[in-house]
PDB file of C-alpha atoms in Angstrom:
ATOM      1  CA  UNK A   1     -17.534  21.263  -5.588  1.00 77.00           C
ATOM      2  CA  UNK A   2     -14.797  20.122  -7.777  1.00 84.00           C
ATOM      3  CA  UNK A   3     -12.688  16.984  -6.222  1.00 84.00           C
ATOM      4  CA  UNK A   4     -10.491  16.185  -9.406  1.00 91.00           C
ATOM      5  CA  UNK A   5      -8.017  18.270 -10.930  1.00 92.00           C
ATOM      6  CA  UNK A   6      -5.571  17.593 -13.902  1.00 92.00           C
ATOM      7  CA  UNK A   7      -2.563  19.471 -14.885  1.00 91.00           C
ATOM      8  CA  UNK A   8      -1.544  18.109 -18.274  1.00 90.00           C
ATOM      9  CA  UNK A   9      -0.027  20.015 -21.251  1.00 89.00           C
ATOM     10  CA  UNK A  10      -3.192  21.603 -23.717  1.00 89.00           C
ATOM     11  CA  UNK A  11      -2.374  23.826 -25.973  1.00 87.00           C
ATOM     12  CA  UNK A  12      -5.861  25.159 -26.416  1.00 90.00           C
ATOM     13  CA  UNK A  13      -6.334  25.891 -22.811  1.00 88.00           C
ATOM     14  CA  UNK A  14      -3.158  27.188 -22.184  1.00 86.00           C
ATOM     15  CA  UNK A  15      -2.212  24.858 -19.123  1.00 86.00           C
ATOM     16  CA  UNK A  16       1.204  23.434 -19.096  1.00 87.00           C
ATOM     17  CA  UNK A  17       2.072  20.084 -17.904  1.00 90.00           C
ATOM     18  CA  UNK A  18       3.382  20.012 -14.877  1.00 93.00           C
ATOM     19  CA  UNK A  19       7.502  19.342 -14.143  1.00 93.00           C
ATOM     20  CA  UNK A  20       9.519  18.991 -10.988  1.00 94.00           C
ATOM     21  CA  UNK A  21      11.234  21.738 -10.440  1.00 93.00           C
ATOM     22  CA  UNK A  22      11.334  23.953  -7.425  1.00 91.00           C
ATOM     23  CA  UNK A  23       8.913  26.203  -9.039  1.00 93.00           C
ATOM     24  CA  UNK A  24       6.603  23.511  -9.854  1.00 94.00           C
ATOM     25  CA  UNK A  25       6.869  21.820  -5.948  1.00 94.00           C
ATOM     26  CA  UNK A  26       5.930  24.829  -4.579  1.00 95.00           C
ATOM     27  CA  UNK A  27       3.236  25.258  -6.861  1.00 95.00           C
ATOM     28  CA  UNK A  28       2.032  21.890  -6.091  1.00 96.00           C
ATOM     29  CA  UNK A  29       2.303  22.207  -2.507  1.00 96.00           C
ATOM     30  CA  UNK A  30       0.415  25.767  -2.402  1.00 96.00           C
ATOM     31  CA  UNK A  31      -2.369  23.859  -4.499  1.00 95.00           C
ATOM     32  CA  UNK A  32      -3.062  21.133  -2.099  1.00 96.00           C
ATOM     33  CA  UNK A  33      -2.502  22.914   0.652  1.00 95.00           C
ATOM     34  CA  UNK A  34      -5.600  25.777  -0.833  1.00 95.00           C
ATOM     35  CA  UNK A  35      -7.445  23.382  -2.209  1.00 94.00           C
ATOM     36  CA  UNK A  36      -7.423  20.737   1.057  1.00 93.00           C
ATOM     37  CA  UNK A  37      -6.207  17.976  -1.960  1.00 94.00           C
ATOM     38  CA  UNK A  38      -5.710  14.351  -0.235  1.00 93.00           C
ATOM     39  CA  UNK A  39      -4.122  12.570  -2.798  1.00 95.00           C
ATOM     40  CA  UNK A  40      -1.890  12.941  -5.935  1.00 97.00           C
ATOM     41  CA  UNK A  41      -0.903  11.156  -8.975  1.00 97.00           C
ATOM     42  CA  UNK A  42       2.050  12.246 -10.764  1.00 96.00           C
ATOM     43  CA  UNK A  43       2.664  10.554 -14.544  1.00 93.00           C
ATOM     44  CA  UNK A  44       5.624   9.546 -14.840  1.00 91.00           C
ATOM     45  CA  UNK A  45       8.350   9.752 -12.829  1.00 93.00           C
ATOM     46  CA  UNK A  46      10.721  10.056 -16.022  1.00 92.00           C
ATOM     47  CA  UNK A  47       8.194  12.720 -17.889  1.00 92.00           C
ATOM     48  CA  UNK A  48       8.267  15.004 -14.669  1.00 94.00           C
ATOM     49  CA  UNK A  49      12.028  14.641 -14.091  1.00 94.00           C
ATOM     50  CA  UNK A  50      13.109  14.889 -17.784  1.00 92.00           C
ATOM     51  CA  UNK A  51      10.601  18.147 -17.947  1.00 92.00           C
ATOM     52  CA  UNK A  52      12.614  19.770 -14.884  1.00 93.00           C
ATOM     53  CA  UNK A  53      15.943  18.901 -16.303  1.00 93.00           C
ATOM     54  CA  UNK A  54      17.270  16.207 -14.460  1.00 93.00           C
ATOM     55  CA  UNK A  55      17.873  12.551 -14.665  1.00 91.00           C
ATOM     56  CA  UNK A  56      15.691   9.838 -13.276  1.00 90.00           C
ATOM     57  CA  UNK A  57      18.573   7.681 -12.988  1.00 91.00           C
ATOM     58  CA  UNK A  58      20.416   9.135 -10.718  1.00 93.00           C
ATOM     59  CA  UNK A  59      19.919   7.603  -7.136  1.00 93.00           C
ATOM     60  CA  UNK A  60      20.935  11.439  -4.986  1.00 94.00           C
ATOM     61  CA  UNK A  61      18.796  13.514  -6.970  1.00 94.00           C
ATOM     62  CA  UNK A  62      15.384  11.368  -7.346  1.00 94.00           C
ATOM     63  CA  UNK A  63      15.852  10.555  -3.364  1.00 94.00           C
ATOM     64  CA  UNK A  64      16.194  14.247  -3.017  1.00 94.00           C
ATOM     65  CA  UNK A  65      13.216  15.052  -4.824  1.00 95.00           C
ATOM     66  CA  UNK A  66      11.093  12.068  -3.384  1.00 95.00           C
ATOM     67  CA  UNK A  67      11.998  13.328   0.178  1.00 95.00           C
ATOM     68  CA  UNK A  68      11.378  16.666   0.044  1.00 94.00           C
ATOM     69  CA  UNK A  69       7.450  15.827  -1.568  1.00 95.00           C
ATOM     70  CA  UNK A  70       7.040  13.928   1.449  1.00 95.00           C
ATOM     71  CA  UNK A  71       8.479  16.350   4.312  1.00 94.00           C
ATOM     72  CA  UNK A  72       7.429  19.626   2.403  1.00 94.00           C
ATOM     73  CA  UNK A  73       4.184  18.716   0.698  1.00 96.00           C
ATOM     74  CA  UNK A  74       2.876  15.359   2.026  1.00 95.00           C
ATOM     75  CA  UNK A  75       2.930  15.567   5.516  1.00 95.00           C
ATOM     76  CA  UNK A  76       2.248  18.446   6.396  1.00 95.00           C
ATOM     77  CA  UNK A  77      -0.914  18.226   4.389  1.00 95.00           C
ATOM     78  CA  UNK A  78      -1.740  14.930   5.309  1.00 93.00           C
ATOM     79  CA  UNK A  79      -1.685  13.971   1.495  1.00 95.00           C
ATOM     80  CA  UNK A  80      -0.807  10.862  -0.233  1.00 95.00           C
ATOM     81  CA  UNK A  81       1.603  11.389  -3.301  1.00 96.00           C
ATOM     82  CA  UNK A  82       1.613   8.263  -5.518  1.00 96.00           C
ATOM     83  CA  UNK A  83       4.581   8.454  -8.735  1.00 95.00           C
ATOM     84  CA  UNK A  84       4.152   6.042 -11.306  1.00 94.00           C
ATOM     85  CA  UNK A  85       7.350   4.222 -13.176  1.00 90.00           C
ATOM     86  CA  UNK A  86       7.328   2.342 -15.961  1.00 84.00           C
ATOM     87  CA  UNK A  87       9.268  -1.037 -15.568  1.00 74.00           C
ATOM     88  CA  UNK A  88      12.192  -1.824 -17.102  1.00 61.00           C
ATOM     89  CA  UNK A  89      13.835  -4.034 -19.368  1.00 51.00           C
ATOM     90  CA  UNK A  90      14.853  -6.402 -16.867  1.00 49.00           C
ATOM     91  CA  UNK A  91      11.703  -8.644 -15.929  1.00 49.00           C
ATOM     92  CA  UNK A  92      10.134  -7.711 -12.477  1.00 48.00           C
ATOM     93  CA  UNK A  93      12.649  -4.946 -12.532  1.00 51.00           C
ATOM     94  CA  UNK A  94      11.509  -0.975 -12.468  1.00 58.00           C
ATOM     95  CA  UNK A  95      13.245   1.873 -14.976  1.00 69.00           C
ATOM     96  CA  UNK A  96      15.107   4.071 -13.677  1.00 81.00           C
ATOM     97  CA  UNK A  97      17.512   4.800 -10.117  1.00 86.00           C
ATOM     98  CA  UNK A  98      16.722   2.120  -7.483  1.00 89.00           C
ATOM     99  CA  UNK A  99      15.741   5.237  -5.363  1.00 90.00           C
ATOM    100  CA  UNK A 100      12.257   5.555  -7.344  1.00 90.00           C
ATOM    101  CA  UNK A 101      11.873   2.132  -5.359  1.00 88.00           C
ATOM    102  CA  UNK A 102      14.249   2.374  -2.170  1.00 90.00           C
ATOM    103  CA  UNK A 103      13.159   5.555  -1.003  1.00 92.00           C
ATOM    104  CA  UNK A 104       8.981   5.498  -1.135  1.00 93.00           C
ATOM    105  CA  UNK A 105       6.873   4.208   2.029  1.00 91.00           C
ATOM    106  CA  UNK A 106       5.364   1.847  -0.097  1.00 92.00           C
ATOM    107  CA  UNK A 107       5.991   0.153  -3.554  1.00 92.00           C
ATOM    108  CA  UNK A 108       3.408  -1.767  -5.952  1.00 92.00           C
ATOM    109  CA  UNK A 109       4.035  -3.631  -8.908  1.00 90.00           C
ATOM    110  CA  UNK A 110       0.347  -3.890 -11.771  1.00 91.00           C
ATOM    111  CA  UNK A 111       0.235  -6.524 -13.779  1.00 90.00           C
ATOM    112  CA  UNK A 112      -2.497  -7.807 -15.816  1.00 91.00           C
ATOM    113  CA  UNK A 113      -4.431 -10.785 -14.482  1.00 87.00           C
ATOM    114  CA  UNK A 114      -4.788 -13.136 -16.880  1.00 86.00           C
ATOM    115  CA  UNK A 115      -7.688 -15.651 -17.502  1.00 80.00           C
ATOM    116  CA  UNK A 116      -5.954 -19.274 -18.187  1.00 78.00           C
ATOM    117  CA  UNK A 117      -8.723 -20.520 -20.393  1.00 79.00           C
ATOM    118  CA  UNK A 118      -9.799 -17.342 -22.395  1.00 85.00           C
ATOM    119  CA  UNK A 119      -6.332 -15.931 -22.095  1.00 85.00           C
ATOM    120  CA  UNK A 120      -7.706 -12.539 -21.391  1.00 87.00           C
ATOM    121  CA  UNK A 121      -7.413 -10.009 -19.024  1.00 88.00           C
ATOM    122  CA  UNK A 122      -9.697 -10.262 -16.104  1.00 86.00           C
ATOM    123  CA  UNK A 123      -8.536  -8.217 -13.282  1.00 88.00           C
ATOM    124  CA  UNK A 124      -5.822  -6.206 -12.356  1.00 91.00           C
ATOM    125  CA  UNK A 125      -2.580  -7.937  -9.443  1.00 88.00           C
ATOM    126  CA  UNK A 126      -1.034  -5.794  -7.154  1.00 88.00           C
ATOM    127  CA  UNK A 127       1.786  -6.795  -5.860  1.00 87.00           C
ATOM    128  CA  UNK A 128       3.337  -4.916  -2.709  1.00 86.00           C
ATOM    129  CA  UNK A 129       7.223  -4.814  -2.850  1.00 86.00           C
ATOM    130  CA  UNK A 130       7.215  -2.735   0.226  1.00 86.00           C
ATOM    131  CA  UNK A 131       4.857  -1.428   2.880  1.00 84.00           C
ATOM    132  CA  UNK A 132       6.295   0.276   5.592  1.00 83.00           C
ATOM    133  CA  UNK A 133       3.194   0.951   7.426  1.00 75.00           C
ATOM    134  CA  UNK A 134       1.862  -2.437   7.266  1.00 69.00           C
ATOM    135  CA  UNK A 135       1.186  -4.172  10.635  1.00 59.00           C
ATOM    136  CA  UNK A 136       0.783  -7.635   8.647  1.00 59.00           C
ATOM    137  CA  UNK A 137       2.516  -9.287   5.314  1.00 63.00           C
ATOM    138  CA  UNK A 138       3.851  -6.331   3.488  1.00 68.00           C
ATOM    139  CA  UNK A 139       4.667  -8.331   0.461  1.00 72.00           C
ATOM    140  CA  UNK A 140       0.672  -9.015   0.248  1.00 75.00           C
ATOM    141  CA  UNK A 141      -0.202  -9.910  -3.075  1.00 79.00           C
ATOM    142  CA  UNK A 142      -4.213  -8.945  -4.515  1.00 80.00           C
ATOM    143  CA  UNK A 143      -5.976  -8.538  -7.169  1.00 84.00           C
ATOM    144  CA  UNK A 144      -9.357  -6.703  -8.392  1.00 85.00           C
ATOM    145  CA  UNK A 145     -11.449  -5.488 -11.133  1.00 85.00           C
ATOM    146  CA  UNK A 146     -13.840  -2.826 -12.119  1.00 81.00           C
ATOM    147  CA  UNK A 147     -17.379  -3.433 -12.432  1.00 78.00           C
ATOM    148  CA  UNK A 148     -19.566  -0.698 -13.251  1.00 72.00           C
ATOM    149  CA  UNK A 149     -16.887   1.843 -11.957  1.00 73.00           C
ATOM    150  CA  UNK A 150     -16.429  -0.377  -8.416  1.00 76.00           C
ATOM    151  CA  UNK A 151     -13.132  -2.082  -7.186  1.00 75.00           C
ATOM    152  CA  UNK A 152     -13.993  -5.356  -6.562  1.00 77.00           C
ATOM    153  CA  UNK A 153     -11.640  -8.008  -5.265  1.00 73.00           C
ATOM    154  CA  UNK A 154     -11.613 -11.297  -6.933  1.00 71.00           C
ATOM    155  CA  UNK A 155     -11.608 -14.032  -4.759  1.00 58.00           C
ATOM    156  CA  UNK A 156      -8.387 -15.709  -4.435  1.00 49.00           C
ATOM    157  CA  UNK A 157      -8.216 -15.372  -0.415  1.00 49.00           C
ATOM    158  CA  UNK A 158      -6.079 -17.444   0.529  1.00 50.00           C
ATOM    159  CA  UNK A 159      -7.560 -21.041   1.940  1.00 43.00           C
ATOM    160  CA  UNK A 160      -6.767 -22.060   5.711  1.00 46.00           C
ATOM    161  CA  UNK A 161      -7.921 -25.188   7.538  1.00 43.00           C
ATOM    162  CA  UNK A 162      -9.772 -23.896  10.148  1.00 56.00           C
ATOM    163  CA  UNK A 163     -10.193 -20.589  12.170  1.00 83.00           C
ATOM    164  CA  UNK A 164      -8.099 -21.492  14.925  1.00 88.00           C
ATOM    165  CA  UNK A 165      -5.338 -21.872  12.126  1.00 87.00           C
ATOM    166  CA  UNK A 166      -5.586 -18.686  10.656  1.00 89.00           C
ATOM    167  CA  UNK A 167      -5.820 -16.926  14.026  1.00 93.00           C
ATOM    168  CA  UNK A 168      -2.614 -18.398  15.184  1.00 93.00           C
ATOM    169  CA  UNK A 169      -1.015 -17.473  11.662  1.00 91.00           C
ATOM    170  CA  UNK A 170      -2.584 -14.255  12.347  1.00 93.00           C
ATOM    171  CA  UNK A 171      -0.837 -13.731  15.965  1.00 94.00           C
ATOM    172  CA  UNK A 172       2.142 -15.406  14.764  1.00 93.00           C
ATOM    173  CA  UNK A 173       2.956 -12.539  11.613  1.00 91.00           C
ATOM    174  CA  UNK A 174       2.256  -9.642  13.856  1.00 92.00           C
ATOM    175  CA  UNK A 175       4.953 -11.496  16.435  1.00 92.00           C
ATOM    176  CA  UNK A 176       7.005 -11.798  13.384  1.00 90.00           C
ATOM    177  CA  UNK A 177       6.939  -7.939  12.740  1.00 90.00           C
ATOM    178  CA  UNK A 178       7.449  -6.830  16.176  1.00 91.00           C
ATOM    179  CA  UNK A 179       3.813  -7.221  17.868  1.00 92.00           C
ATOM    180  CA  UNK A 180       3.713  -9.197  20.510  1.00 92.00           C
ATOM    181  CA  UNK A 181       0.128  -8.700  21.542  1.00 95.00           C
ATOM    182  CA  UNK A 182      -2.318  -7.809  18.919  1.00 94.00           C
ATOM    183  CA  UNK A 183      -5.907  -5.946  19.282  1.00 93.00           C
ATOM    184  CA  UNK A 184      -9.120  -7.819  18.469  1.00 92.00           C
ATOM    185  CA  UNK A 185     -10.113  -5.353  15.977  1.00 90.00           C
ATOM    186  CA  UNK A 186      -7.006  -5.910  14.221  1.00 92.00           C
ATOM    187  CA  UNK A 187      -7.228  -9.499  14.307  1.00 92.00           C
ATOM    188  CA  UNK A 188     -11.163  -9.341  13.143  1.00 89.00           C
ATOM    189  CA  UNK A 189     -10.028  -7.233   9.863  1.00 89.00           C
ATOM    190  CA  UNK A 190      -6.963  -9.448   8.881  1.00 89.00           C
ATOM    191  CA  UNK A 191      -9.099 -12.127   9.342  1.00 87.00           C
ATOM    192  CA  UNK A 192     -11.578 -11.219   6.751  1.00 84.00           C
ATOM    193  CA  UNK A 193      -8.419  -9.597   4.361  1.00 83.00           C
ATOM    194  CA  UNK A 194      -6.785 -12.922   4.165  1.00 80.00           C
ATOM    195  CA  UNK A 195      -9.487 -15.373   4.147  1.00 80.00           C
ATOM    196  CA  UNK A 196     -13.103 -14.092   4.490  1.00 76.00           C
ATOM    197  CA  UNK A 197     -13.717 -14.854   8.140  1.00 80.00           C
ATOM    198  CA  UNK A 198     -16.760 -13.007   9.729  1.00 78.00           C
ATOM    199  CA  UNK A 199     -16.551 -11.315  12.577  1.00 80.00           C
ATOM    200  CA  UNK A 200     -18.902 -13.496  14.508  1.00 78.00           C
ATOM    201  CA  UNK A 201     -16.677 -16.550  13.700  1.00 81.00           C
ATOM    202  CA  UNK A 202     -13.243 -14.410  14.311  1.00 87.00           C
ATOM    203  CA  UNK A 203     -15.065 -13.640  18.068  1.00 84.00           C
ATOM    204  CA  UNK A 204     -15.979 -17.546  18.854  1.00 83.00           C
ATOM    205  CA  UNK A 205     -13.125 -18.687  17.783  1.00 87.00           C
ATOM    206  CA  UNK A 206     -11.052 -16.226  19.869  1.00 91.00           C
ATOM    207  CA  UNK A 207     -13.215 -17.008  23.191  1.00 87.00           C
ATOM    208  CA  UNK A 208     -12.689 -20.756  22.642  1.00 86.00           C
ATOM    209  CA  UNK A 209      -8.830 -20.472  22.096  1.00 90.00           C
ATOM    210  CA  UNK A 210      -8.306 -18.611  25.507  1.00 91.00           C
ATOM    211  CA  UNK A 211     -10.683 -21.158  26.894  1.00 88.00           C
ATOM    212  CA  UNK A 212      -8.406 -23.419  26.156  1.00 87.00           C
ATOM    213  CA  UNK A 213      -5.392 -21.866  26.827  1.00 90.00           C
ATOM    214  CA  UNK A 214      -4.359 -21.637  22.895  1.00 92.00           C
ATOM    215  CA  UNK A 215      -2.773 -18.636  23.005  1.00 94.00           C
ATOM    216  CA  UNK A 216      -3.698 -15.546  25.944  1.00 94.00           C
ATOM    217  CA  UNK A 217      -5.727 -12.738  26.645  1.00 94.00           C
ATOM    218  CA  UNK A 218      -3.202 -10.210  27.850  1.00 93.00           C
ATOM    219  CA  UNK A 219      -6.237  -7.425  28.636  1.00 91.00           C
ATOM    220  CA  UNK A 220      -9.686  -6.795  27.345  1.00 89.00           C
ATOM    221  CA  UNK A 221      -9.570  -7.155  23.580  1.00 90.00           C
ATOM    222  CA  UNK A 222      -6.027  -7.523  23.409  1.00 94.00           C
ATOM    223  CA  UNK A 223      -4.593 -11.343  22.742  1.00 95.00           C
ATOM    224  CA  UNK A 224      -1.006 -12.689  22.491  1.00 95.00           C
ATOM    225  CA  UNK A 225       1.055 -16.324  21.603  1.00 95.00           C
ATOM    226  CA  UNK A 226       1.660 -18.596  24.286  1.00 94.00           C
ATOM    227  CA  UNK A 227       5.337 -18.502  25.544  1.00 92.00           C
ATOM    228  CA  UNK A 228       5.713 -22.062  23.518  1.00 90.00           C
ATOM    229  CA  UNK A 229       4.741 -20.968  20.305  1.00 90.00           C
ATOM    230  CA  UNK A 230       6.714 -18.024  20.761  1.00 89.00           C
ATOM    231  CA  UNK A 231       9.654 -20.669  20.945  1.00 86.00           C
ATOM    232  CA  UNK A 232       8.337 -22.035  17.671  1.00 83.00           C
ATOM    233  CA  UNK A 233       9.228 -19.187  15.722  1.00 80.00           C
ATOM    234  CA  UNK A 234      12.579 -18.207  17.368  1.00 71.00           C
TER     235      UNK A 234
END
């Protein structure tokens, strides 16, 4: 019933750290695919690279290497394969080619939350540079902490005036990324990632605006802007 697995150099146990190579990518890929593995971690990007013999810096080679994880190993094992950089000397800037950032689905920058008045670290901020599969704000910003070996987000939602606000905001960002009519469901779960909003409220509050010809209910559970708001953000 084993879920976790580590490949990391030990001298004792005779396992070798892991390198990307050719040899180690098919490895890799006849591992997940044997043991039905979900998700990877590989640490670092310049360890593994360096290991195999090439350079992390250059731009063909690491987008090279990070498309052929995802077409040869990643999807067609429905796996997630997460690569951790180090940042650079530059502040807010990674190490390394661009392509470690340029060429992933989805890029997140850690930093450490900081209390103000103890000056310690409380949490964790994750910071999305990128998110191509995001429906909503794919420079989203959170952050969490473990308690008692839980995620928990802290509660820095942000604050909106009322629920007909945040709704509109809500319809008006999916517009924004190419939606122009958005599902309740996704509505109801935006709601509550954004600002806390029950469901019960989201539901009301959705009823009432169609009432009152706020914005349109283009089919069951499906709602939309009103052609004037639509101007609005044109």
């Amino acid at each position: 019933n084993q879920k976790i697995y580590v490949w990391g150099f030990d001298n004792k146990q005779g396992h070798q750290a892991w390198s990307a190579n050719w040899k180690g990518i098919v490895k890799l890929n006849s591992f997940v695919k044997h043991q039905k593995i979900d998700y990877v971690v590989i640490d670092s990007a310049k360890s593994v690279s360096s290991r195999a013999g090439w350079d992390y810096i250059d731009n063909q080679l690491v987008r090279d290497f990070i498309q052929y994880l995802r077409n040869n190993v990643a999807l067609p094992n429905d796996a997630h394969i997460e690569i951790l950089s180090h940042d650079g000397t530059a502040r807010g800037a990674h190490a390394g080619a661009k392509s470690w950032a340029e060429e992933p689905s989805m890029v997140i920058c850690l930093t450490p939350n900081i209390d103000e008045d103890t000056k310690k670290q409380n949490g964790v901020t994750a910071e999305f540079k990128k998110d191509r599969a995001a429906n909503i704000d794919p420079r989203r910003r959170v952050t969490y902490k473990l308690e008692e070996c839980e995620m928990v987000l802290e509660d820095d939602k942000e604050i909106v005036g009322s629920c007909n606000e945040l709704i509109l905001k809500i319809l008006s960002d999916f517009y924004q990324q190419g939606h122009k009519e958005v599902r309740r469901a996704d509505i109801v779960t935006t709601s509550f990632n954004i600002a806390s909003a029950a469901r019960q409220t989201v539901d009301n509050t959705l009823g009432n605006m169609v009432n009152n010809k706020q914005i349109r209910r283009t089919k069951k559970g499906v709602y939309a802007l009103n052609p004037k708001d639509i101007q609005r953000l044109i």
